[in-house]
Coordinates of C-alpha atoms and ligand atoms in Angstrom, one line a residue:
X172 CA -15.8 9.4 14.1
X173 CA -13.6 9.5 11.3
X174 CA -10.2 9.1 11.0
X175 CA -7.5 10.0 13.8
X176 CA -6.1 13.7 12.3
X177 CA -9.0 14.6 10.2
X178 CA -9.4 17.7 12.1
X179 CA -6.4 18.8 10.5
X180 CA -8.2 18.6 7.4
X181 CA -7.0 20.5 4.4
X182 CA -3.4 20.1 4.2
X183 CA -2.1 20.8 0.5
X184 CA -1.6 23.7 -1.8
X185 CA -5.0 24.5 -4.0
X186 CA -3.5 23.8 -7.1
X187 CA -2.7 20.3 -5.8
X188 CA -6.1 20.0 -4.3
X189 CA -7.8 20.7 -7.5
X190 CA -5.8 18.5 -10.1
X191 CA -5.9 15.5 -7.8
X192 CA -9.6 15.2 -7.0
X193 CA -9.9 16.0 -11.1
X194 CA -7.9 12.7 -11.2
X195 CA -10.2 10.8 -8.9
X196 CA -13.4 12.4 -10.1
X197 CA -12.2 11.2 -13.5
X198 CA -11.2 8.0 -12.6
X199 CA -15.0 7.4 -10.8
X200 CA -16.6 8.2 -14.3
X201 CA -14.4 5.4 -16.1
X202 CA -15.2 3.2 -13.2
X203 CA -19.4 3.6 -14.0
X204 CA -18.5 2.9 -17.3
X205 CA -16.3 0.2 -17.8
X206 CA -18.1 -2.1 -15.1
X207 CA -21.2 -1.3 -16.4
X208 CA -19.9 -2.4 -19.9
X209 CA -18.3 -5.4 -17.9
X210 CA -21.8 -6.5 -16.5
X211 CA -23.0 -6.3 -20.3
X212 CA -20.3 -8.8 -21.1
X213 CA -21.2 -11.2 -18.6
X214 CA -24.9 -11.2 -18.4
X215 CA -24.4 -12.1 -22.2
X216 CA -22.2 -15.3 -21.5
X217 CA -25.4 -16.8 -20.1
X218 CA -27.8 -15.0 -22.0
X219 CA -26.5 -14.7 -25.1
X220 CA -29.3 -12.6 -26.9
X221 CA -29.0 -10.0 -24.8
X222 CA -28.4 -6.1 -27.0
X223 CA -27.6 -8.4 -29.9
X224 CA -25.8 -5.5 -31.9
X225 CA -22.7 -5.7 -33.5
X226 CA -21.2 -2.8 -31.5
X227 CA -21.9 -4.4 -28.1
X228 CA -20.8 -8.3 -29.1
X229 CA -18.6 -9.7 -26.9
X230 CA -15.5 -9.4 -28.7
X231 CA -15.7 -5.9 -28.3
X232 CA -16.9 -5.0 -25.2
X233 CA -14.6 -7.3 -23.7
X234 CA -11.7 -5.2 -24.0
X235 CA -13.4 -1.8 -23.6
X236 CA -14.4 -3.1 -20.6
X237 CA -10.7 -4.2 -19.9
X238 CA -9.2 -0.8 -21.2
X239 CA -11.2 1.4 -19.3
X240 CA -10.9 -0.1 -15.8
X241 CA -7.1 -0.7 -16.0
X242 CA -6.6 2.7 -17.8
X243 CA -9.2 4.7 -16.8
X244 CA -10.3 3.8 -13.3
X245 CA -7.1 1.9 -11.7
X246 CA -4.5 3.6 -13.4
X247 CA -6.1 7.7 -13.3
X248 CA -7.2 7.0 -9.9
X249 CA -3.3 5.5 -8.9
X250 CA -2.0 8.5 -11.1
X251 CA -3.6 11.2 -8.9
X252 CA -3.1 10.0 -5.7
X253 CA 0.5 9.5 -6.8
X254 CA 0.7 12.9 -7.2
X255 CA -0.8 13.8 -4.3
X256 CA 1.7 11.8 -2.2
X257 CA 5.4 12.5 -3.8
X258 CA 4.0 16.6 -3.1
X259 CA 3.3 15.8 0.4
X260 CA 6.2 13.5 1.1
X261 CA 8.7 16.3 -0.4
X262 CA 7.0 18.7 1.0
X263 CA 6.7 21.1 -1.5
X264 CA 3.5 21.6 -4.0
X265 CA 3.3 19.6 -6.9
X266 CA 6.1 20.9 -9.3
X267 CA 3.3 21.5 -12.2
X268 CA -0.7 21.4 -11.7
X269 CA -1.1 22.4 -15.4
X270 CA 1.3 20.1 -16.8
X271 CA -0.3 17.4 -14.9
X272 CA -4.2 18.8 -15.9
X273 CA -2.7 18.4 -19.6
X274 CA -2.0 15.0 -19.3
X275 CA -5.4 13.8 -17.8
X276 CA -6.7 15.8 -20.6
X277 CA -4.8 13.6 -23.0
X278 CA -5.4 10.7 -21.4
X279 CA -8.9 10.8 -21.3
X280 CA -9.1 11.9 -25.3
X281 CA -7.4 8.2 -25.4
X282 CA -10.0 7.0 -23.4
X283 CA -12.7 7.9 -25.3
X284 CA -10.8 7.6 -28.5
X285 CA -10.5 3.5 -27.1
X286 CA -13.8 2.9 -26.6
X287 CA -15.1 4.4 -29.7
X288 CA -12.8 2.4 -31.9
X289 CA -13.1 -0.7 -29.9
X290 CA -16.5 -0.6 -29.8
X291 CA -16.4 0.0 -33.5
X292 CA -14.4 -3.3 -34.5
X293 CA -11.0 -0.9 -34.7
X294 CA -8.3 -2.7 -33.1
X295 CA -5.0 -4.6 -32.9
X296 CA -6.5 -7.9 -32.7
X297 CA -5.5 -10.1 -30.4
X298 CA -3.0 -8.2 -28.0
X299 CA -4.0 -8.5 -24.8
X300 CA -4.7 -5.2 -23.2
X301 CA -3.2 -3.3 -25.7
X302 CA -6.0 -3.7 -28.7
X303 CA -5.4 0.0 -29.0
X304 CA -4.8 1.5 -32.1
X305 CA -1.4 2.9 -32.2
X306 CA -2.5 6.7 -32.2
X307 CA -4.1 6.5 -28.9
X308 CA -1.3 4.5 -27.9
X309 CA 0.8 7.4 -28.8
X310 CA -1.0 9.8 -26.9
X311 CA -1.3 8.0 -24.1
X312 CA 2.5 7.5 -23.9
X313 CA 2.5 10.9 -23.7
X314 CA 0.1 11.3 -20.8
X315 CA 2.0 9.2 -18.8
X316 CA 5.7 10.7 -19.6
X317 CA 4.3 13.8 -18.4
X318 CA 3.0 12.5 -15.4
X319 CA 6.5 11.0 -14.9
X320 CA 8.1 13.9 -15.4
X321 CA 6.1 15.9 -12.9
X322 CA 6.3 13.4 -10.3
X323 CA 9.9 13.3 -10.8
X324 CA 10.6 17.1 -10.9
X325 CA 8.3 17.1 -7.5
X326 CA 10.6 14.3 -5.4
X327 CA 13.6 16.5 -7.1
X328 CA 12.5 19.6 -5.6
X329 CA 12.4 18.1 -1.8
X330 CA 12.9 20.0 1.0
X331 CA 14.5 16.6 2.8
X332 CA 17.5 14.4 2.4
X333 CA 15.8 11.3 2.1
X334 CA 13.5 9.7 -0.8
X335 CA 10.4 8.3 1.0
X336 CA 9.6 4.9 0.5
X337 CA 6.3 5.7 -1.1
X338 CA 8.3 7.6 -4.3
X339 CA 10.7 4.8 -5.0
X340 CA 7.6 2.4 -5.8
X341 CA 5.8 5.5 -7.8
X342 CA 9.3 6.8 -9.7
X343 CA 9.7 3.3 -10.2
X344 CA 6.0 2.6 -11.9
X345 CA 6.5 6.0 -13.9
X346 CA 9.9 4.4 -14.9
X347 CA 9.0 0.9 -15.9
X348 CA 5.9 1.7 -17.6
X349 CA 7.8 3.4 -20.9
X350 CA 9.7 0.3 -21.3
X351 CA 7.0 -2.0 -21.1
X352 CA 5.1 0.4 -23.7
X353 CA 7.6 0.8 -26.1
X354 CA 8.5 -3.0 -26.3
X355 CA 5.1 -4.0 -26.6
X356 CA 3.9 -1.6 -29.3
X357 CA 7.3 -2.1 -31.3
X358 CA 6.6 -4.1 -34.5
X359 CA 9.7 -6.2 -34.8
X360 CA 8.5 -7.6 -31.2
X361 CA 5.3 -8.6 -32.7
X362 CA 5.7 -11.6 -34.7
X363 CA 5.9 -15.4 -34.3
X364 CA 6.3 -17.0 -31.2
X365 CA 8.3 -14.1 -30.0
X366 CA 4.6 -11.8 -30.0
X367 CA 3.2 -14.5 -27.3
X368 CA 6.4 -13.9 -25.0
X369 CA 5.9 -10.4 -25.3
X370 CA 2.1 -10.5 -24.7
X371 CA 3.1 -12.2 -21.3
X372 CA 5.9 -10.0 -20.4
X373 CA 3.6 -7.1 -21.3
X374 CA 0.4 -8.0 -19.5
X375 CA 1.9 -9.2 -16.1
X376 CA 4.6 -6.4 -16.1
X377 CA 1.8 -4.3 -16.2
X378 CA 0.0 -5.5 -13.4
X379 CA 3.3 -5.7 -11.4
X380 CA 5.4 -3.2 -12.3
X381 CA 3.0 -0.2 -12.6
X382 CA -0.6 -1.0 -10.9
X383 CA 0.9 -3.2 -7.8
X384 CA 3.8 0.0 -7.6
X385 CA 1.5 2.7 -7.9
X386 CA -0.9 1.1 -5.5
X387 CA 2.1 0.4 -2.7
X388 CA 3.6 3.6 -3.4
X389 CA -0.1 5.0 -2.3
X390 CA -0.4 2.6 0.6
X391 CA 3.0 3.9 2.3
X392 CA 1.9 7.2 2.5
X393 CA -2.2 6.5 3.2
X394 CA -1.7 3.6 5.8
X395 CA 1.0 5.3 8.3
X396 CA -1.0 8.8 7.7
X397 CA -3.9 7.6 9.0
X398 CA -2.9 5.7 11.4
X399 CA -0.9 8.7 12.9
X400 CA 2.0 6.4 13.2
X401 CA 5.6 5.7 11.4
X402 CA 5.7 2.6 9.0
X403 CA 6.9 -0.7 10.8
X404 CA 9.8 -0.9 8.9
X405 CA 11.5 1.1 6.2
X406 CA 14.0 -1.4 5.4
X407 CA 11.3 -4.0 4.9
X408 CA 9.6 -1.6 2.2
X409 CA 12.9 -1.0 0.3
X410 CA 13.4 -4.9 0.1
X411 CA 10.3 -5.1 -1.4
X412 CA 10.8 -2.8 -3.8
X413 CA 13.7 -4.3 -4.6
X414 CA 12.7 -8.0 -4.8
X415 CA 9.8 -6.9 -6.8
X416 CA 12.1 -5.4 -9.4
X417 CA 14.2 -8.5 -9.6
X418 CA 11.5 -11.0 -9.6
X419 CA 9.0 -9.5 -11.3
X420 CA 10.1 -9.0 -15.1
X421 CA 10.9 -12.4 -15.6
X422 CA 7.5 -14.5 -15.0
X423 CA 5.9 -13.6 -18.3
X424 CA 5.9 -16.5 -19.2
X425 CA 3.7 -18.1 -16.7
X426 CA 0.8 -17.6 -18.9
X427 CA 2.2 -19.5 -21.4
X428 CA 2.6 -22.7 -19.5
X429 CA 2.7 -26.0 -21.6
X430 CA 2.8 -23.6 -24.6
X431 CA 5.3 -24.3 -27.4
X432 CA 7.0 -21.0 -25.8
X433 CA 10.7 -22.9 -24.7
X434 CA 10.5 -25.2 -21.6
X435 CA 13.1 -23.2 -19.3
X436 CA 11.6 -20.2 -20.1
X437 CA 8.7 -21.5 -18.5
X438 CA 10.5 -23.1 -15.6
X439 CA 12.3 -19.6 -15.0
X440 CA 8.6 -18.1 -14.8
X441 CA 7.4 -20.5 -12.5
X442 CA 10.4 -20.1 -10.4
X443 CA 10.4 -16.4 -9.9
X444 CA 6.8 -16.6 -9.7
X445 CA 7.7 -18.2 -6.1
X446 CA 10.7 -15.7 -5.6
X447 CA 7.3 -13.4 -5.9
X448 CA 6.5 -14.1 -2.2
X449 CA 9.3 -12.4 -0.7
X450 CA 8.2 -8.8 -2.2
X451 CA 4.6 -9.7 -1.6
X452 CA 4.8 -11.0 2.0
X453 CA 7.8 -8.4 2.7
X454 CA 5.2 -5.7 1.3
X455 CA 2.0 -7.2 3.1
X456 CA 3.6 -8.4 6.4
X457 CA 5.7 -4.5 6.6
X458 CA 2.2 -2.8 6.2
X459 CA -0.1 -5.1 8.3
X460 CA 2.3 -4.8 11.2
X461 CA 2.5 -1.0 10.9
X462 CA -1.5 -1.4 11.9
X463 CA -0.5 -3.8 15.1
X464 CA -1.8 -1.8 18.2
X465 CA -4.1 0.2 15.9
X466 CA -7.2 -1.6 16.0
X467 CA -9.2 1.3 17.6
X468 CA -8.0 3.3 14.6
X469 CA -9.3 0.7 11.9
X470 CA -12.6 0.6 13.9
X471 CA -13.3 4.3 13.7
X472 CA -11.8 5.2 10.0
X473 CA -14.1 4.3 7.6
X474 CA -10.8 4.6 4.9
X475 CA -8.6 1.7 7.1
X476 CA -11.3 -0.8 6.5
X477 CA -10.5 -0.7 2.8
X478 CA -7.1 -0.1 3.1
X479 CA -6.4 -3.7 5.1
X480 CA -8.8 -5.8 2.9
X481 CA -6.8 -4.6 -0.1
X482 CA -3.9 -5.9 1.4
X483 CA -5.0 -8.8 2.7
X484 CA -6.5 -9.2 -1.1
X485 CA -2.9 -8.3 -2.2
X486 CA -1.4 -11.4 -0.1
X487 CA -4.1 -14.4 -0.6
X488 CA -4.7 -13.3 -4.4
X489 CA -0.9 -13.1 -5.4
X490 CA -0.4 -16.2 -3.4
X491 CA -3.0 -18.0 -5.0
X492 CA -1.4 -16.6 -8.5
X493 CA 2.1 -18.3 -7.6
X494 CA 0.1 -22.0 -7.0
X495 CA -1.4 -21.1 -10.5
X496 CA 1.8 -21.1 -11.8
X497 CA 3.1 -24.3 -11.1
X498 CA 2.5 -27.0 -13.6
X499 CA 0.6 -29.3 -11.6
X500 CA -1.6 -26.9 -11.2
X501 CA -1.7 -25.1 -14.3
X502 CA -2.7 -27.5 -16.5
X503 CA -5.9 -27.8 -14.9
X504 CA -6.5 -24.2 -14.3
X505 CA -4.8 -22.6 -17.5
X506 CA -7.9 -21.3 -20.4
X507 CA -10.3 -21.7 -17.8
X508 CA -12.7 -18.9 -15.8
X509 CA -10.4 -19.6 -12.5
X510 CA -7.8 -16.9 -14.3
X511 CA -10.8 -14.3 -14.5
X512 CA -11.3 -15.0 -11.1
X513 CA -7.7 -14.5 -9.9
X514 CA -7.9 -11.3 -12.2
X515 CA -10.3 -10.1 -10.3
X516 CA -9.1 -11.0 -7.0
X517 CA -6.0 -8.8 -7.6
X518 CA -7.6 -5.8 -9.6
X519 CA -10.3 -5.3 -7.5
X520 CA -9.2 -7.2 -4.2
X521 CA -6.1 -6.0 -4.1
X522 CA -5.7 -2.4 -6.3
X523 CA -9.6 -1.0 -6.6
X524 CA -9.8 -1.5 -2.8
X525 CA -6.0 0.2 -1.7
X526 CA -7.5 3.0 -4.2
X527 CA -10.8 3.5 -2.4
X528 CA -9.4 3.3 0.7
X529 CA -6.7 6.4 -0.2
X530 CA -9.4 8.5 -1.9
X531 CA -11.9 8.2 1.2
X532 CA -8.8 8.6 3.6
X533 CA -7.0 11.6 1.8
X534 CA -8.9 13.0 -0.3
X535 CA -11.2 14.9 3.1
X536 CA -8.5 16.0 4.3
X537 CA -7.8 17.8 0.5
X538 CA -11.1 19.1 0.2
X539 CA -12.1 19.7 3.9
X540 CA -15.4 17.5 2.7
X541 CA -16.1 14.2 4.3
X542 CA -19.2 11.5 2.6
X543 CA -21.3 10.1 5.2
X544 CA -20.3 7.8 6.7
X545 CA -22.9 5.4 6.0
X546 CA -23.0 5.8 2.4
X547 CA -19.0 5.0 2.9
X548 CA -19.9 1.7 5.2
X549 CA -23.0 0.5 1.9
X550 CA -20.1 0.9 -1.0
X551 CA -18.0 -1.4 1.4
X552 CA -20.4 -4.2 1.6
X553 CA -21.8 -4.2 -1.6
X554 CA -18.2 -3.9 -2.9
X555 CA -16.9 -6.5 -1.0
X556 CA -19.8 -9.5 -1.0
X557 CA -20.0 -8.5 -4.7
X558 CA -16.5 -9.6 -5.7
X559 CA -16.3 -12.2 -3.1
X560 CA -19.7 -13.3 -4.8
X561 CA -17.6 -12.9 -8.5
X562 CA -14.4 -14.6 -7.5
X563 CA -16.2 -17.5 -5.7
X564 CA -18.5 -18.2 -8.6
X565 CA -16.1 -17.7 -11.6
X566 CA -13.2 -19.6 -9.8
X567 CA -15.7 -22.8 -9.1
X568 CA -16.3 -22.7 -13.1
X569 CA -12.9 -22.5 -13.9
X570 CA -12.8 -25.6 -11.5
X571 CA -15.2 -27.7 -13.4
X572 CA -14.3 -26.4 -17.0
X573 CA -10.4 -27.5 -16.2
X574 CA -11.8 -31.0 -14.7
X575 CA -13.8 -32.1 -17.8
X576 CA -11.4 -30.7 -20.1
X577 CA -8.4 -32.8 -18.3
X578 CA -11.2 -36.2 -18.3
X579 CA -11.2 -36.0 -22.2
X580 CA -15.3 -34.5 -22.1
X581 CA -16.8 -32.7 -24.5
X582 CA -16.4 -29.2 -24.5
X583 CA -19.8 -28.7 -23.9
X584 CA -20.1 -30.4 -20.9
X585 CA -17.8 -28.0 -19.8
X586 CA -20.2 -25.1 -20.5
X587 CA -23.1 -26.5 -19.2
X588 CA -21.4 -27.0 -15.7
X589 CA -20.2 -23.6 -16.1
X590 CA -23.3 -22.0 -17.0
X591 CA -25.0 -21.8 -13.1
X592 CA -21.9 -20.1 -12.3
X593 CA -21.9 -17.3 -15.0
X594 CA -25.4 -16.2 -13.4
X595 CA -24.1 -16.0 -10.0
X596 CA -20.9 -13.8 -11.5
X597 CA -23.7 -11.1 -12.7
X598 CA -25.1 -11.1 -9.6
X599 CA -21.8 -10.3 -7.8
X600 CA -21.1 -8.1 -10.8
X601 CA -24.4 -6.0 -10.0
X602 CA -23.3 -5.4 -6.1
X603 CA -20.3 -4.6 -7.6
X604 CA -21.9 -1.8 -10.0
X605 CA -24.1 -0.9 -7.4
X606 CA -21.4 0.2 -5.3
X607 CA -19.7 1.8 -7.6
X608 CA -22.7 4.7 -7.8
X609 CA -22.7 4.5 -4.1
X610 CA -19.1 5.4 -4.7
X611 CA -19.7 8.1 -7.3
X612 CA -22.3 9.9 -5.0
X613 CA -19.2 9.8 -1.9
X614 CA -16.8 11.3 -3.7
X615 CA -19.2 13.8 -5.5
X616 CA -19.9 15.0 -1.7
X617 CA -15.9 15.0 -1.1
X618 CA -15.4 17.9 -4.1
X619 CA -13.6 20.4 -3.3
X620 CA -15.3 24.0 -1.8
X621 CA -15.6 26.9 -4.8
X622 CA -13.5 29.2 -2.2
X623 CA -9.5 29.0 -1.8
X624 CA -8.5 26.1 0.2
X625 CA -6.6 26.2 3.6
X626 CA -2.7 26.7 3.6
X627 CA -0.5 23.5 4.3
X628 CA -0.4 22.2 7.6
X629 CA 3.4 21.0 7.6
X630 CA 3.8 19.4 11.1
X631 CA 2.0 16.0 10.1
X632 CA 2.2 12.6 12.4
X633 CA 6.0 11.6 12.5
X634 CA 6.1 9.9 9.5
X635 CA 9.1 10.6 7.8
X636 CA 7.5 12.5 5.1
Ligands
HEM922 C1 3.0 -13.5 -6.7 C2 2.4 -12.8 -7.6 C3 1.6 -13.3 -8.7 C4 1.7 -14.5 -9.4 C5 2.8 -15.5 -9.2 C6 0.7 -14.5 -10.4 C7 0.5 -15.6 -11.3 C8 -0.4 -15.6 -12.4 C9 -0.5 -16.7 -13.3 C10 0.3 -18.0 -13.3 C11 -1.4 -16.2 -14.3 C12 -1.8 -17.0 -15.5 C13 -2.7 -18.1 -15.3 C14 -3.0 -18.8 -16.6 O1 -3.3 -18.2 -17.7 O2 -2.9 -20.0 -16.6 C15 -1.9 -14.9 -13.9 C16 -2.8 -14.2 -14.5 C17 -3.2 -12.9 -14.2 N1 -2.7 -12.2 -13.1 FE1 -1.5 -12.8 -11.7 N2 -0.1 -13.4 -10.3 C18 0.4 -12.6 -9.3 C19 0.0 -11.4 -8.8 C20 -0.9 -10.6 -9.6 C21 -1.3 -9.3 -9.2 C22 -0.7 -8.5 -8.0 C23 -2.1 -8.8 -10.2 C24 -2.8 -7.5 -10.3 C25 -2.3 -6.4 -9.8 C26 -2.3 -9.9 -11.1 C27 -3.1 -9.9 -12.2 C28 -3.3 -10.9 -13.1 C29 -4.2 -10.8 -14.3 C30 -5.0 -9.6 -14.7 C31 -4.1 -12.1 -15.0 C32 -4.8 -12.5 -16.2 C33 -4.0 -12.1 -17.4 C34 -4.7 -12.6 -18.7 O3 -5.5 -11.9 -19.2 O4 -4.4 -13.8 -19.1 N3 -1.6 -11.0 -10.7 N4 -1.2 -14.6 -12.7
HEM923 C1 -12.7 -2.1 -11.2 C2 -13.3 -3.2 -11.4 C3 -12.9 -4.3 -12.4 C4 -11.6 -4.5 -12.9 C5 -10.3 -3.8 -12.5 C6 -11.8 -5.6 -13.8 C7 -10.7 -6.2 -14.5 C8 -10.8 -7.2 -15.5 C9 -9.8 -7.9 -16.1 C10 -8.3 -7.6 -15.9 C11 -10.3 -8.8 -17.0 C12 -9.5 -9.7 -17.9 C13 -9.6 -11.1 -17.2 C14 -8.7 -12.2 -17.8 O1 -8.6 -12.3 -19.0 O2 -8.2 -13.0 -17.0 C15 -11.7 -8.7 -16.9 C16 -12.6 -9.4 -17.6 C17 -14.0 -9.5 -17.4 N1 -14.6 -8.7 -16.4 FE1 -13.9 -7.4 -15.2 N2 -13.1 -6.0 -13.9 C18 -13.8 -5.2 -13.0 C19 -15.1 -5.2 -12.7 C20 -16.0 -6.1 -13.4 C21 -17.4 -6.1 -13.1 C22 -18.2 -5.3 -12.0 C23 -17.9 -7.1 -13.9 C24 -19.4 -7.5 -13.9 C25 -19.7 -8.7 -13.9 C26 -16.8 -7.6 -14.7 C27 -17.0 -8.6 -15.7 C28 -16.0 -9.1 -16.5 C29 -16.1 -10.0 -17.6 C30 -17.4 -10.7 -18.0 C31 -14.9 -10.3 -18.1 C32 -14.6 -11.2 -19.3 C33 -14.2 -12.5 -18.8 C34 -14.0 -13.5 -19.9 O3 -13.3 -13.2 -20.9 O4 -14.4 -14.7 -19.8 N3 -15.7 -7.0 -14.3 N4 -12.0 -7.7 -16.0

């Protein structure tokens, strides 16, 4: 069986039916194509003659393959399940379908107007996930404000007094974003020493301050709505948000460690880096406990399953990102694979798993269609020993490269005890892909009926949305 009020099923205005599986069925097409683009990358880091073309060398589809799984998977996928949730925990309809179909159109005209360019040698240089040219930047700026504003014109129009949980962490993502855009694509930022500080502040602001709130926001409402219970605690979920807004925008810098970037700077980073674990336990620990007694629930969804292993991904992978930080252990993991292995670990452990885990547990009760539950149970495995596969191999060469580098050895020592472990990232990287079609087939059987969906079914499960 699947999971506990499914029955229920459609539960949302059409409007707000349609636009948010257009977000998810959009987000699935980016996620074929950027991992599949990702797999080039690393089967040519062990074999390098392999589609030796300009257009596909490394340098290039490295950050296609960045931009369109943190843009075009995590962040559309995030986006429309964000704006499925602040319409159902107001309990009104989303304040505007169309505006919000305008801005996935935009945003994927910057997709597509990223990979061309990128592909064709048209970029920033080297700005770390933002090698976009500033036109697409532009319009994808204004994708997001518009998002923004819907969400925000949606929690406005509540029909109760309070502000769920789940729309402080989404308002909030929608809010920081701008700011992180704006001073990252401003060109008096850009120069100097000044460009690297910003290139830190930029990429883990990102990664905290709109994927990790997105992806919570999402998990408040998913997690207690399928589990047909209230949340453990709503006081621990506003400390969370809080902490993470206080600790977060200040550890930058811990990708610059033992960089000429100034010496407190870095200390501050590495210390807020450990003020980090009170939002991420706080978050993890108020979540896990809303499952305790539950454990029939988890064994019968096939959504929950995703749901905990993207939290439990969430609390090991951010936990192991704080130990990065120190110095002791930075200098011998810093330039070396085991950062492309914590990268994944959190982009895929923790926020591509939270997002599976809402689309297969909301979006049947949207669409009234369900996958089977097999084909459900195969993109979980091959998901799941794939990264595990990728996070285990790439971490061990990060290992290696940071132990010759720190004994003084040639750097091509360093590759060739690397190599093995490139191979064995491909592999993982091809249970990965492979799931991902799995994936696209399950949520190709979730789309919505041609005829008008179902009214809303108001009365949900006592959670206080
Ligand atoms: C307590 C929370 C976390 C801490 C303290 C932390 C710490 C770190 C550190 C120290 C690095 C840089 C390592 C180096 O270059 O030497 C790093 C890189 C990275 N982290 Fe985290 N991390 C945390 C959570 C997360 C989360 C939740 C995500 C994703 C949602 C994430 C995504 C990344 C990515 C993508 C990079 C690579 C950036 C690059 O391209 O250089 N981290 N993290
Ligand atoms: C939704 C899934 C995925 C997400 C969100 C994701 C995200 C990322 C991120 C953030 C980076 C930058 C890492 C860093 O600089 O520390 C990266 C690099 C990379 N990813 Fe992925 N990735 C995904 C799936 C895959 C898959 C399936 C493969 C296939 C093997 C793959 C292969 C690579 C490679 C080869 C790099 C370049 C590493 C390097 O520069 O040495 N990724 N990815």
């Amino acid at each position: 069986m699947r999971d506990p009020g499914l029955v229920a099923a459609p539960s949302a205005d059409a409007a707000t039916v349609r636009v948010t599986f257009e977000y998810v069925a959009w987000a699935t097409v980016w996620l074929l194509v950027g991992t599949t683009i990702g797999l080039i990358a690393s089967i040519k880091l062990h074999w390098p003659e392999f589609l030796p073309y300009a257009w596909l060398s490394f340098g290039r589809v490295r950050p296609a393959h960045t931009s369109l799984v943190l843009l075009g998977w995590a962040s559309h996928a995030l986006v429309g399940l964000s704006l499925y949730v602040v319409s159902r925990t107001s309990r009104v309809p989303l304040w505007s379908p169309r505006l919000a179909r305008i801005a996935l159109w935009l945003w994927n005209l910057a997709l597509l107007g990223g990979l061309v360019t990128l592909l064709a040698g048209v970029n920033r240089g080297p700005q770390e996930y933002r090698e976009w040219v500033w036109p697409l930047a532009v319009i994808l700026a204004a994708a997001v404000l518009i998002d923004g504003y819907v969400a925000y014109r949606t929690v406005a129009a509540r029909t109760l007094p309070e502000v769920y949980v789940s729309n402080w962490y989404i308002l909030g993502g929608f809010c920081y974003l701008p700011i992180l855009y704006v001073t990252s694509y401003l060109p008096f930022y850009q120069a100097g020493l000044g460009n690297t500080v910003v290139a830190g502040y930029y990429m883990h602001n990102a990664m905290g301050m709109w994927f990790t709130q997105l992806a919570l926001g999402v998990s408040y409402y998913a997690i207690p709505r399928l589990l047909g219970r209230p949340v453990y605690s709503y006081a621990l979920g506003v400390l969370g948000f809080w902490t993470n807004l206080l600790f977060y925008p200040l550890i930058g810098a811990h990708h610059f460690i033992f960089s000429p970037v100034p010496w407190w700077l870095q200390s501050t980073a590495i210390l807020f880096s450990v003020g980090m674990m009170v939002p991420v336990w706080a978050g993890t620990g108020n979540l896990l406990l809303t499952f305790k007694g539950g454990g029939g629930a988890v064994r019968r969804s096939y959504a929950l399953p995703f749901l905990v292993t993207g939290l439990i991904g969430y609390s090991l992978s951010s936990t192991q990102g704080t130990i990065e930080a120190f110095r002791t252990a930075n200098i011998y993991l810093h330039f070396t694979n085991f950062t492309v292995g914590h990268s994944h670990a959190t982009m895929y452990g923790f926020i591509t798993f939270i997002a599976w885990g809402a689309v297969y547990g909301l979006v049947p009760r949207l669409t009234g269609r369900e996958p089977s539950p097999l084909a459900v149970g195969v993109h979980f495995w091959l998901a799941l020993v794939g990264v595990l596969t990728y996070v285990i191999a790439i971490s061990i060469a990060g290992i290696l490269q940071g132990l010759a580098w720190v004994a003084g050895q040639s750097f091509i020592v360093s590759v060739i005890a690397a190599e093995p472990m490139w191979l064995w990232r491909t592999i993982g990287g091809l249970l990965m892909v492979g799931g991902h079609v799995v994936f696209a087939a399950n949520v190709w059987a979730m789309r919505p009926p041609r005829a008008t969906v179902p009214a809303p079914s108001p009365s949900a499960v006592g959670i206080p949305a």
